[in-house]
């Protein structure tokens, strides 16, 4: 089978999320196969990649250190570090390098960081939220762990297309916002559909004894959104970009609080 | 009479007026602050060149029914708090505002 042989010998793969193809290179074909499997639905045949990363795997058995993620800008490059990976990325050269364990979730984290940095300059962001498309329009459900992101995804009716149960990808085009599917999943343990739709509304989740929707405006809306945006870089310019992105978003997209009982009737309100 | 105090917004912040309030985010530690209507007036007038006392008399007292003495006392407390969080700069001399240059776009 030529296709299988070709895959077995590959040393690179292009993962395209949010319309941004990133080429990943690694000397270990087994890890490339792992990436192809992990990012199924997001592997692209595009040769026109915006960025490239060389991945170096730590020797088997290397124990990752228990550290929080750190993202810093230094001498024209972004440095991204956690106990299980160390990466650097030079945006001007469109190239980067990742040193990590063979755990694909380390790569997941690096990709999330890179996308947050890229999106910020375009008025977009990644947000801890499940999202789905219904009737051609996207709905976002941000919330901290336990707020009900995965529950909303599990309760979605058959006519809803799930974009993610964990990390939603928000892009801005002129004055419109779009939600894009991501391979970043939570408890649901499978990637969202690689689709895109204009965002109709954002619902801040709260579990309660009845289903109800209340408008949220102004500073409360910004605070609710910012509290869920993925925010890795403690960099002054980046913080300003994310803050502006959140303020612009809430001025154009309705933000509401969705208090819900965890059963399928909640989706009767999401139309 | 006390010495003049000048106040200027830090460059390490992001802010946005939303309705009558202003949301301010510290760019150094991402902490969020919400300024009420009166604090927003002082915030917007904090240009580093206008003394706080003048901001209070010409902006705050002109819009709100409050005596200059009480308004100045409240304003002093406010600017001290904001300065403590790094959102405002305080000085007994006018404060020059540096221009910030954008970083190269990836």
mmCIF file of C-alpha atoms in Angstrom:
data_model
loop_
_atom_site.group_PDB
_atom_site.id
_atom_site.type_symbol
_atom_site.label_atom_id
_atom_site.label_comp_id
_atom_site.label_asym_id
_atom_site.label_seq_id
_atom_site.Cartn_x
_atom_site.Cartn_y
_atom_site.Cartn_z
ATOM 1 C CA UNK A 1 0.000 0.000 0.000
ATOM 2 C CA UNK A 2 1.890 3.094 -1.211
ATOM 3 C CA UNK A 3 -0.171 5.485 0.906
ATOM 4 C CA UNK A 4 0.705 3.711 4.134
ATOM 5 C CA UNK A 5 4.382 3.515 3.168
ATOM 6 C CA UNK A 6 4.417 7.218 2.372
ATOM 7 C CA UNK A 7 2.863 8.034 5.730
ATOM 8 C CA UNK A 8 5.289 5.750 7.518
ATOM 9 C CA UNK A 9 8.286 7.563 6.067
ATOM 10 C CA UNK A 10 7.045 11.107 6.429
ATOM 11 C CA UNK A 11 9.114 13.494 8.472
ATOM 12 C CA UNK A 12 6.712 16.414 8.335
ATOM 13 C CA UNK A 13 3.023 17.217 8.458
ATOM 14 C CA UNK A 14 0.962 20.384 8.040
ATOM 15 C CA UNK A 15 -1.663 21.091 10.701
ATOM 16 C CA UNK A 16 -4.114 23.789 9.657
ATOM 17 C CA UNK A 17 -6.287 25.341 12.373
ATOM 18 C CA UNK A 18 -8.299 28.491 11.753
ATOM 19 C CA UNK A 19 -7.046 28.635 8.176
ATOM 20 C CA UNK A 20 -3.437 28.900 9.337
ATOM 21 C CA UNK A 21 -1.256 26.043 8.104
ATOM 22 C CA UNK A 22 1.760 25.227 10.299
ATOM 23 C CA UNK A 23 4.349 22.714 9.108
ATOM 24 C CA UNK A 24 5.708 20.417 11.813
ATOM 25 C CA UNK A 25 8.935 18.496 11.214
ATOM 26 C CA UNK A 26 10.289 15.646 13.276
ATOM 27 C CA UNK A 27 12.926 12.976 12.618
ATOM 28 C CA UNK A 28 10.746 10.377 14.308
ATOM 29 C CA UNK A 29 8.157 9.037 11.803
ATOM 30 C CA UNK A 30 6.219 7.439 14.662
ATOM 31 C CA UNK A 31 5.645 10.866 16.189
ATOM 32 C CA UNK A 32 4.530 12.257 12.833
ATOM 33 C CA UNK A 33 2.005 9.403 12.612
ATOM 34 C CA UNK A 34 0.867 10.303 16.118
ATOM 35 C CA UNK A 35 0.346 13.920 15.028
ATOM 36 C CA UNK A 36 -1.594 12.833 11.938
ATOM 37 C CA UNK A 37 -3.841 10.723 14.145
ATOM 38 C CA UNK A 38 -4.206 13.352 16.858
ATOM 39 C CA UNK A 39 -5.070 16.157 14.435
ATOM 40 C CA UNK A 40 -7.260 14.152 12.084
ATOM 41 C CA UNK A 41 -9.525 16.569 10.261
ATOM 42 C CA UNK A 42 -6.952 19.339 10.575
ATOM 43 C CA UNK A 43 -4.079 17.809 8.592
ATOM 44 C CA UNK A 44 -3.603 19.790 5.412
ATOM 45 C CA UNK A 45 -1.988 19.073 2.082
ATOM 46 C CA UNK A 46 -1.134 22.758 1.721
ATOM 47 C CA UNK A 47 2.414 23.611 0.692
ATOM 48 C CA UNK A 48 1.865 27.264 1.441
ATOM 49 C CA UNK A 49 2.611 27.134 5.154
ATOM 50 C CA UNK A 50 2.845 30.316 7.141
ATOM 51 C CA UNK A 51 5.126 28.894 9.807
ATOM 52 C CA UNK A 52 7.373 25.912 10.370
ATOM 53 C CA UNK A 53 8.476 24.198 13.542
ATOM 54 C CA UNK A 54 11.200 21.594 14.007
ATOM 55 C CA UNK A 55 10.341 19.188 16.794
ATOM 56 C CA UNK A 56 13.047 17.487 18.847
ATOM 57 C CA UNK A 57 11.826 14.727 21.119
ATOM 58 C CA UNK A 58 13.308 14.096 24.528
ATOM 59 C CA UNK A 59 14.736 10.598 25.039
ATOM 60 C CA UNK A 60 12.157 7.992 26.135
ATOM 61 C CA UNK A 61 11.725 7.937 29.892
ATOM 62 C CA UNK A 62 12.615 11.597 30.360
ATOM 63 C CA UNK A 63 10.541 12.883 33.265
ATOM 64 C CA UNK A 64 8.795 16.221 32.639
ATOM 65 C CA UNK A 65 9.168 18.832 35.371
ATOM 66 C CA UNK A 66 6.065 20.143 37.098
ATOM 67 C CA UNK A 67 6.110 23.782 35.971
ATOM 68 C CA UNK A 68 3.577 26.362 34.885
ATOM 69 C CA UNK A 69 3.703 27.644 31.343
ATOM 70 C CA UNK A 70 5.807 30.747 30.706
ATOM 71 C CA UNK A 71 5.662 32.778 27.515
ATOM 72 C CA UNK A 72 8.079 35.675 27.051
ATOM 73 C CA UNK A 73 9.272 37.876 24.221
ATOM 74 C CA UNK A 74 13.045 38.071 24.005
ATOM 75 C CA UNK A 75 15.324 39.414 21.278
ATOM 76 C CA UNK A 76 12.855 39.043 18.442
ATOM 77 C CA UNK A 77 11.468 35.669 19.389
ATOM 78 C CA UNK A 78 8.820 34.165 21.591
ATOM 79 C CA UNK A 79 10.031 31.709 24.218
ATOM 80 C CA UNK A 80 7.487 29.196 25.479
ATOM 81 C CA UNK A 81 8.307 26.897 28.353
ATOM 82 C CA UNK A 82 6.649 24.395 30.599
ATOM 83 C CA UNK A 83 7.943 21.333 32.387
ATOM 84 C CA UNK A 84 7.260 19.124 29.360
ATOM 85 C CA UNK A 85 8.372 21.425 26.534
ATOM 86 C CA UNK A 86 10.577 24.310 25.578
ATOM 87 C CA UNK A 87 9.891 26.128 22.337
ATOM 88 C CA UNK A 88 11.086 29.223 20.600
ATOM 89 C CA UNK A 89 9.515 30.946 17.653
ATOM 90 C CA UNK A 90 10.856 33.729 15.504
ATOM 91 C CA UNK A 91 7.829 35.308 13.783
ATOM 92 C CA UNK A 92 9.976 37.317 11.361
ATOM 93 C CA UNK A 93 11.719 34.190 10.119
ATOM 94 C CA UNK A 94 8.457 32.201 10.260
ATOM 95 C CA UNK A 95 10.376 29.412 11.971
ATOM 96 C CA UNK A 96 10.487 27.821 15.357
ATOM 97 C CA UNK A 97 11.827 24.904 17.341
ATOM 98 C CA UNK A 98 10.114 22.709 19.890
ATOM 99 C CA UNK A 99 11.877 20.445 22.374
ATOM 100 C CA UNK A 100 9.330 18.216 24.057
ATOM 101 C CA UNK A 101 8.439 14.833 25.406
ATOM 102 C CA UNK A 102 6.715 12.438 23.036
ATOM 103 C CA UNK A 103 3.372 13.300 24.585
ATOM 104 C CA UNK A 104 1.244 14.941 21.853
ATOM 105 C CA UNK A 105 -0.410 17.181 24.450
ATOM 106 C CA UNK A 106 2.866 19.091 24.748
ATOM 107 C CA UNK A 107 2.548 19.963 21.062
ATOM 108 C CA UNK A 108 -1.102 20.815 21.678
ATOM 109 C CA UNK A 109 -0.017 23.428 24.217
ATOM 110 C CA UNK A 110 2.581 24.954 21.908
ATOM 111 C CA UNK A 111 0.051 25.215 19.087
ATOM 112 C CA UNK A 112 -2.472 26.866 21.394
ATOM 113 C CA UNK A 113 0.117 29.442 22.449
ATOM 114 C CA UNK A 114 1.219 30.155 18.880
ATOM 115 C CA UNK A 115 -2.373 30.627 17.763
ATOM 116 C CA UNK A 116 -3.149 32.977 20.669
ATOM 117 C CA UNK A 117 -0.161 35.120 19.717
ATOM 118 C CA UNK A 118 -1.130 35.201 16.052
ATOM 119 C CA UNK A 119 -4.817 35.803 16.665
ATOM 120 C CA UNK A 120 -4.209 38.706 19.052
ATOM 121 C CA UNK A 121 -2.770 40.847 16.259
ATOM 122 C CA UNK A 122 -5.856 40.197 14.163
ATOM 123 C CA UNK A 123 -8.404 40.932 16.890
ATOM 124 C CA UNK A 124 -9.154 37.270 17.570
ATOM 125 C CA UNK A 125 -8.517 34.938 20.490
ATOM 126 C CA UNK A 126 -8.777 31.438 21.883
ATOM 127 C CA UNK A 127 -11.262 31.090 24.700
ATOM 128 C CA UNK A 128 -12.113 28.349 27.184
ATOM 129 C CA UNK A 129 -15.509 27.636 25.661
ATOM 130 C CA UNK A 130 -17.433 24.982 23.877
ATOM 131 C CA UNK A 131 -18.966 26.099 20.608
ATOM 132 C CA UNK A 132 -21.366 24.794 18.030
ATOM 133 C CA UNK A 133 -23.008 25.806 14.789
ATOM 134 C CA UNK A 134 -26.762 25.744 14.501
ATOM 135 C CA UNK A 135 -28.721 27.049 11.526
ATOM 136 C CA UNK A 136 -25.530 28.442 10.023
ATOM 137 C CA UNK A 137 -24.676 30.516 13.103
ATOM 138 C CA UNK A 138 -22.154 29.820 15.829
ATOM 139 C CA UNK A 139 -22.787 29.942 19.576
ATOM 140 C CA UNK A 140 -20.073 30.091 22.217
ATOM 141 C CA UNK A 141 -20.347 28.793 25.786
ATOM 142 C CA UNK A 142 -17.348 29.963 27.831
ATOM 143 C CA UNK A 143 -16.760 28.892 31.375
ATOM 144 C CA UNK A 144 -14.185 27.692 33.837
ATOM 145 C CA UNK A 145 -13.682 23.998 34.461
ATOM 146 C CA UNK A 146 -16.945 22.516 35.728
ATOM 147 C CA UNK A 147 -19.116 25.354 34.405
ATOM 148 C CA UNK A 148 -20.741 23.102 31.813
ATOM 149 C CA UNK A 149 -18.795 23.470 28.557
ATOM 150 C CA UNK A 150 -18.682 19.756 27.856
ATOM 151 C CA UNK A 151 -22.206 19.319 29.225
ATOM 152 C CA UNK A 152 -23.528 21.800 26.657
ATOM 153 C CA UNK A 153 -21.629 19.924 23.950
ATOM 154 C CA UNK A 154 -23.037 16.577 25.061
ATOM 155 C CA UNK A 155 -26.586 17.949 25.188
ATOM 156 C CA UNK A 156 -26.394 19.504 21.708
ATOM 157 C CA UNK A 157 -29.224 18.381 19.409
ATOM 158 C CA UNK A 158 -28.553 16.464 16.189
ATOM 159 C CA UNK A 159 -28.876 19.588 14.042
ATOM 160 C CA UNK A 160 -25.996 21.279 15.903
ATOM 161 C CA UNK A 161 -22.427 20.815 14.679
ATOM 162 C CA UNK A 162 -19.846 20.773 17.444
ATOM 163 C CA UNK A 163 -16.760 22.955 16.940
ATOM 164 C CA UNK A 164 -15.112 22.062 20.261
ATOM 165 C CA UNK A 165 -16.036 21.184 23.829
ATOM 166 C CA UNK A 166 -13.014 22.960 25.315
ATOM 167 C CA UNK A 167 -11.146 25.651 23.358
ATOM 168 C CA UNK A 168 -13.010 27.860 20.895
ATOM 169 C CA UNK A 169 -11.226 29.712 18.138
ATOM 170 C CA UNK A 170 -12.519 33.221 17.431
ATOM 171 C CA UNK A 171 -11.425 35.187 14.388
ATOM 172 C CA UNK A 172 -12.294 38.696 13.330
ATOM 173 C CA UNK A 173 -12.968 39.713 9.761
ATOM 174 C CA UNK A 174 -13.770 43.413 9.398
ATOM 175 C CA UNK A 175 -16.468 43.958 12.006
ATOM 176 C CA UNK A 176 -17.674 40.365 12.105
ATOM 177 C CA UNK A 177 -16.575 37.528 14.339
ATOM 178 C CA UNK A 178 -16.404 33.879 13.367
ATOM 179 C CA UNK A 179 -16.023 30.688 15.366
ATOM 180 C CA UNK A 180 -13.793 28.036 13.846
ATOM 181 C CA UNK A 181 -13.560 24.365 14.749
ATOM 182 C CA UNK A 182 -10.534 23.179 16.707
ATOM 183 C CA UNK A 183 -8.853 19.867 17.455
ATOM 184 C CA UNK A 184 -8.479 21.010 21.087
ATOM 185 C CA UNK A 185 -10.869 18.899 23.101
ATOM 186 C CA UNK A 186 -11.826 18.389 26.729
ATOM 187 C CA UNK A 187 -13.720 15.571 28.402
ATOM 188 C CA UNK A 188 -15.508 14.757 25.164
ATOM 189 C CA UNK A 189 -12.161 13.460 23.890
ATOM 190 C CA UNK A 190 -12.697 14.108 20.214
ATOM 191 C CA UNK A 191 -11.925 17.018 17.933
ATOM 192 C CA UNK A 192 -14.556 19.438 16.712
ATOM 193 C CA UNK A 193 -15.625 19.739 13.100
ATOM 194 C CA UNK A 194 -13.265 21.812 10.989
ATOM 195 C CA UNK A 195 -15.922 24.373 10.023
ATOM 196 C CA UNK A 196 -16.490 28.104 10.426
ATOM 197 C CA UNK A 197 -19.579 30.242 11.023
ATOM 198 C CA UNK A 198 -20.414 33.801 12.097
ATOM 199 C CA UNK A 199 -20.908 34.113 15.856
ATOM 200 C CA UNK A 200 -24.488 34.847 16.834
ATOM 201 C CA UNK A 201 -24.005 35.131 20.594
ATOM 202 C CA UNK A 202 -21.795 34.241 23.522
ATOM 203 C CA UNK A 203 -23.366 32.650 26.577
ATOM 204 C CA UNK A 204 -21.559 32.808 29.931
ATOM 205 C CA UNK A 205 -22.474 29.534 31.619
ATOM 206 C CA UNK A 206 -23.949 29.083 35.072
ATOM 207 C CA UNK A 207 -25.666 25.966 36.354
ATOM 208 C CA UNK A 208 -28.966 26.589 38.127
ATOM 209 C CA UNK A 209 -32.418 25.260 38.911
ATOM 210 C CA UNK A 210 -34.067 26.665 35.784
ATOM 211 C CA UNK A 211 -33.154 27.582 32.238
ATOM 212 C CA UNK A 212 -32.933 31.303 31.671
ATOM 213 C CA UNK A 213 -31.047 33.841 29.618
ATOM 214 C CA UNK A 214 -30.083 37.319 30.807
ATOM 215 C CA UNK A 215 -28.242 40.010 28.877
ATOM 216 C CA UNK A 216 -24.772 40.936 30.102
ATOM 217 C CA UNK A 217 -23.325 44.262 29.020
ATOM 218 C CA UNK A 218 -20.431 46.644 29.465
ATOM 219 C CA UNK A 219 -17.733 45.906 31.980
ATOM 220 C CA UNK A 220 -19.470 42.724 33.193
ATOM 221 C CA UNK A 221 -19.384 41.292 29.675
ATOM 222 C CA UNK A 222 -15.718 42.183 29.193
ATOM 223 C CA UNK A 223 -14.842 40.742 32.597
ATOM 224 C CA UNK A 224 -16.772 37.547 31.846
ATOM 225 C CA UNK A 225 -15.057 37.091 28.503
ATOM 226 C CA UNK A 226 -11.544 38.064 29.605
ATOM 227 C CA UNK A 227 -11.752 35.603 32.466
ATOM 228 C CA UNK A 228 -11.943 32.786 29.927
ATOM 229 C CA UNK A 229 -9.590 33.957 27.183
ATOM 230 C CA UNK A 230 -6.368 31.978 26.932
ATOM 231 C CA UNK A 231 -3.762 34.381 28.137
ATOM 232 C CA UNK A 232 -0.271 32.976 28.173
ATOM 233 C CA UNK A 233 2.066 35.873 27.479
ATOM 234 C CA UNK A 234 2.756 38.279 30.348
ATOM 235 C CA UNK A 235 3.831 40.821 27.800
ATOM 236 C CA UNK A 236 2.521 44.385 27.977
ATOM 237 C CA UNK A 237 1.827 44.767 24.276
ATOM 238 C CA UNK A 238 0.149 41.374 24.057
ATOM 239 C CA UNK A 239 -2.026 42.121 27.108
ATOM 240 C CA UNK A 240 -3.220 45.322 25.439
ATOM 241 C CA UNK A 241 -4.057 43.484 22.232
ATOM 242 C CA UNK A 242 -6.105 40.857 24.068
ATOM 243 C CA UNK A 243 -7.875 43.497 26.157
ATOM 244 C CA UNK A 244 -8.804 45.456 23.016
ATOM 245 C CA UNK A 245 -9.936 42.260 21.284
ATOM 246 C CA UNK A 246 -12.266 41.426 24.188
ATOM 247 C CA UNK A 247 -13.695 44.968 24.326
ATOM 248 C CA UNK A 248 -14.269 45.045 20.577
ATOM 249 C CA UNK A 249 -15.915 41.621 20.656
ATOM 250 C CA UNK A 250 -18.465 42.514 23.350
ATOM 251 C CA UNK A 251 -19.322 45.728 21.522
ATOM 252 C CA UNK A 252 -20.340 43.730 18.441
ATOM 253 C CA UNK A 253 -21.539 40.334 19.670
ATOM 254 C CA UNK A 254 -24.374 39.880 22.179
ATOM 255 C CA UNK A 255 -23.143 38.494 25.505
ATOM 256 C CA UNK A 256 -25.666 36.738 27.723
ATOM 257 C CA UNK A 257 -25.675 34.699 30.892
ATOM 258 C CA UNK A 258 -27.135 31.241 30.385
ATOM 259 C CA UNK A 259 -28.304 29.661 33.603
ATOM 260 C CA UNK A 260 -29.237 26.093 32.855
ATOM 261 C CA UNK A 261 -30.398 22.777 34.160
ATOM 262 C CA UNK A 262 -28.182 20.124 32.616
ATOM 263 C CA UNK A 263 -30.678 18.467 30.298
ATOM 264 C CA UNK A 264 -31.380 18.796 26.593
ATOM 265 C CA UNK A 265 -34.161 21.387 27.041
ATOM 266 C CA UNK A 266 -31.535 24.091 27.438
ATOM 267 C CA UNK A 267 -30.901 23.919 23.703
ATOM 268 C CA UNK A 268 -34.492 25.036 23.063
ATOM 269 C CA UNK A 269 -33.228 28.493 24.074
ATOM 270 C CA UNK A 270 -30.242 28.425 21.722
ATOM 271 C CA UNK A 271 -31.678 29.308 18.333
ATOM 272 C CA UNK B 1 -1.435 75.379 50.519
ATOM 273 C CA UNK B 2 -0.258 71.919 49.469
ATOM 274 C CA UNK B 3 2.033 71.409 46.483
ATOM 275 C CA UNK B 4 0.577 70.619 43.114
ATOM 276 C CA UNK B 5 0.296 66.947 42.168
ATOM 277 C CA UNK B 6 0.307 65.748 38.621
ATOM 278 C CA UNK B 7 -1.226 62.491 37.481
ATOM 279 C CA UNK B 8 -0.650 60.560 34.267
ATOM 280 C CA UNK B 9 -1.978 57.262 33.002
ATOM 281 C CA UNK B 10 0.691 54.578 32.935
ATOM 282 C CA UNK B 11 1.708 53.297 29.510
ATOM 283 C CA UNK B 12 1.646 49.749 30.917
ATOM 284 C CA UNK B 13 -2.123 49.585 30.896
ATOM 285 C CA UNK B 14 -4.978 49.038 28.485
ATOM 286 C CA UNK B 15 -8.236 50.884 29.041
ATOM 287 C CA UNK B 16 -11.632 51.312 27.463
ATOM 288 C CA UNK B 17 -14.611 53.495 28.329
ATOM 289 C CA UNK B 18 -17.742 51.350 28.416
ATOM 290 C CA UNK B 19 -20.848 53.401 29.074
ATOM 291 C CA UNK B 20 -20.234 55.533 32.185
ATOM 292 C CA UNK B 21 -17.471 53.274 33.450
ATOM 293 C CA UNK B 22 -13.913 52.640 32.428
ATOM 294 C CA UNK B 23 -12.280 49.262 32.447
ATOM 295 C CA UNK B 24 -8.541 49.289 33.014
ATOM 296 C CA UNK B 25 -6.236 46.325 32.720
ATOM 297 C CA UNK B 26 -2.732 46.272 34.083
ATOM 298 C CA UNK B 27 -0.425 45.087 31.333
ATOM 299 C CA UNK B 28 2.088 43.867 33.868
ATOM 300 C CA UNK B 29 -0.093 41.459 35.841
ATOM 301 C CA UNK B 30 -3.370 41.415 33.813
ATOM 302 C CA UNK B 31 -5.404 42.615 36.802
ATOM 303 C CA UNK B 32 -8.718 44.238 35.859
ATOM 304 C CA UNK B 33 -10.134 47.380 37.441
ATOM 305 C CA UNK B 34 -13.452 49.103 36.881
ATOM 306 C CA UNK B 35 -13.618 52.859 37.407
ATOM 307 C CA UNK B 36 -16.974 54.450 38.184
ATOM 308 C CA UNK B 37 -18.308 57.583 36.538
ATOM 309 C CA UNK B 38 -16.408 60.125 38.655
ATOM 310 C CA UNK B 39 -13.195 58.111 38.604
ATOM 311 C CA UNK B 40 -13.547 57.949 34.812
ATOM 312 C CA UNK B 41 -13.596 61.757 34.634
ATOM 313 C CA UNK B 42 -10.345 61.951 36.620
ATOM 314 C CA UNK B 43 -8.821 59.080 34.624
ATOM 315 C CA UNK B 44 -9.526 60.728 31.288
ATOM 316 C CA UNK B 45 -8.129 64.059 32.480
ATOM 317 C CA UNK B 46 -4.929 62.525 33.868
ATOM 318 C CA UNK B 47 -2.676 63.839 31.128
ATOM 319 C CA UNK B 48 0.414 64.495 33.220
ATOM 320 C CA UNK B 49 0.161 68.241 32.555
ATOM 321 C CA UNK B 50 -2.944 69.231 34.489
ATOM 322 C CA UNK B 51 -2.612 69.363 38.294
ATOM 323 C CA UNK B 52 -5.011 67.093 40.169
ATOM 324 C CA UNK B 53 -6.549 70.063 41.952
ATOM 325 C CA UNK B 54 -7.409 71.658 38.605
ATOM 326 C CA UNK B 55 -8.894 68.389 37.329
ATOM 327 C CA UNK B 56 -11.088 68.248 40.416
ATOM 328 C CA UNK B 57 -12.303 71.839 40.240
ATOM 329 C CA UNK B 58 -12.715 72.119 36.472
ATOM 330 C CA UNK B 59 -13.914 68.601 35.643
ATOM 331 C CA UNK B 60 -15.377 66.941 38.724
ATOM 332 C CA UNK B 61 -16.939 69.877 40.545
ATOM 333 C CA UNK B 62 -18.222 71.302 37.278
ATOM 334 C CA UNK B 63 -20.212 68.132 36.619
ATOM 335 C CA UNK B 64 -21.142 66.888 40.069
ATOM 336 C CA UNK B 65 -22.669 68.503 43.135
ATOM 337 C CA UNK B 66 -19.689 68.199 45.442
ATOM 338 C CA UNK B 67 -17.451 70.691 47.236
ATOM 339 C CA UNK B 68 -13.866 71.047 45.985
ATOM 340 C CA UNK B 69 -12.498 70.046 49.405
ATOM 341 C CA UNK B 70 -14.403 66.756 49.546
ATOM 342 C CA UNK B 71 -13.835 66.023 45.854
ATOM 343 C CA UNK B 72 -10.094 66.630 46.165
ATOM 344 C CA UNK B 73 -9.862 64.405 49.220
ATOM 345 C CA UNK B 74 -11.684 61.597 47.379
ATOM 346 C CA UNK B 75 -9.551 62.151 44.299
ATOM 347 C CA UNK B 76 -6.366 61.915 46.351
ATOM 348 C CA UNK B 77 -7.474 58.538 47.726
ATOM 349 C CA UNK B 78 -8.376 57.332 44.240
ATOM 350 C CA UNK B 79 -5.122 58.316 42.560
ATOM 351 C CA UNK B 80 -3.089 56.861 45.416
ATOM 352 C CA UNK B 81 -4.878 53.529 44.973
ATOM 353 C CA UNK B 82 -4.455 53.545 41.210
ATOM 354 C CA UNK B 83 -0.786 54.491 41.556
ATOM 355 C CA UNK B 84 -0.298 51.655 44.033
ATOM 356 C CA UNK B 85 -1.450 49.229 41.336
ATOM 357 C CA UNK B 86 0.768 50.862 38.728
ATOM 358 C CA UNK B 87 -2.092 52.293 36.700
ATOM 359 C CA UNK B 88 -1.292 55.958 37.352
ATOM 360 C CA UNK B 89 1.926 57.892 37.754
ATOM 361 C CA UNK B 90 2.081 60.604 40.434
ATOM 362 C CA UNK B 91 4.539 63.453 40.642
ATOM 363 C CA UNK B 92 4.921 66.957 42.020
ATOM 364 C CA UNK B 93 6.118 67.983 38.540
ATOM 365 C CA UNK B 94 4.431 67.651 35.132
ATOM 366 C CA UNK B 95 4.839 64.152 33.707
ATOM 367 C CA UNK B 96 5.899 63.711 30.096
ATOM 368 C CA UNK B 97 4.034 60.880 28.362
ATOM 369 C CA UNK B 98 6.373 58.657 26.316
ATOM 370 C CA UNK B 99 5.213 57.502 22.921
ATOM 371 C CA UNK B 100 5.084 53.716 22.582
ATOM 372 C CA UNK B 101 6.260 52.038 19.399
ATOM 373 C CA UNK B 102 4.417 48.979 18.103
ATOM 374 C CA UNK B 103 6.324 45.731 17.775
ATOM 375 C CA UNK B 104 6.864 44.123 14.416
ATOM 376 C CA UNK B 105 3.780 42.268 13.261
ATOM 377 C CA UNK B 106 4.358 38.542 12.743
#
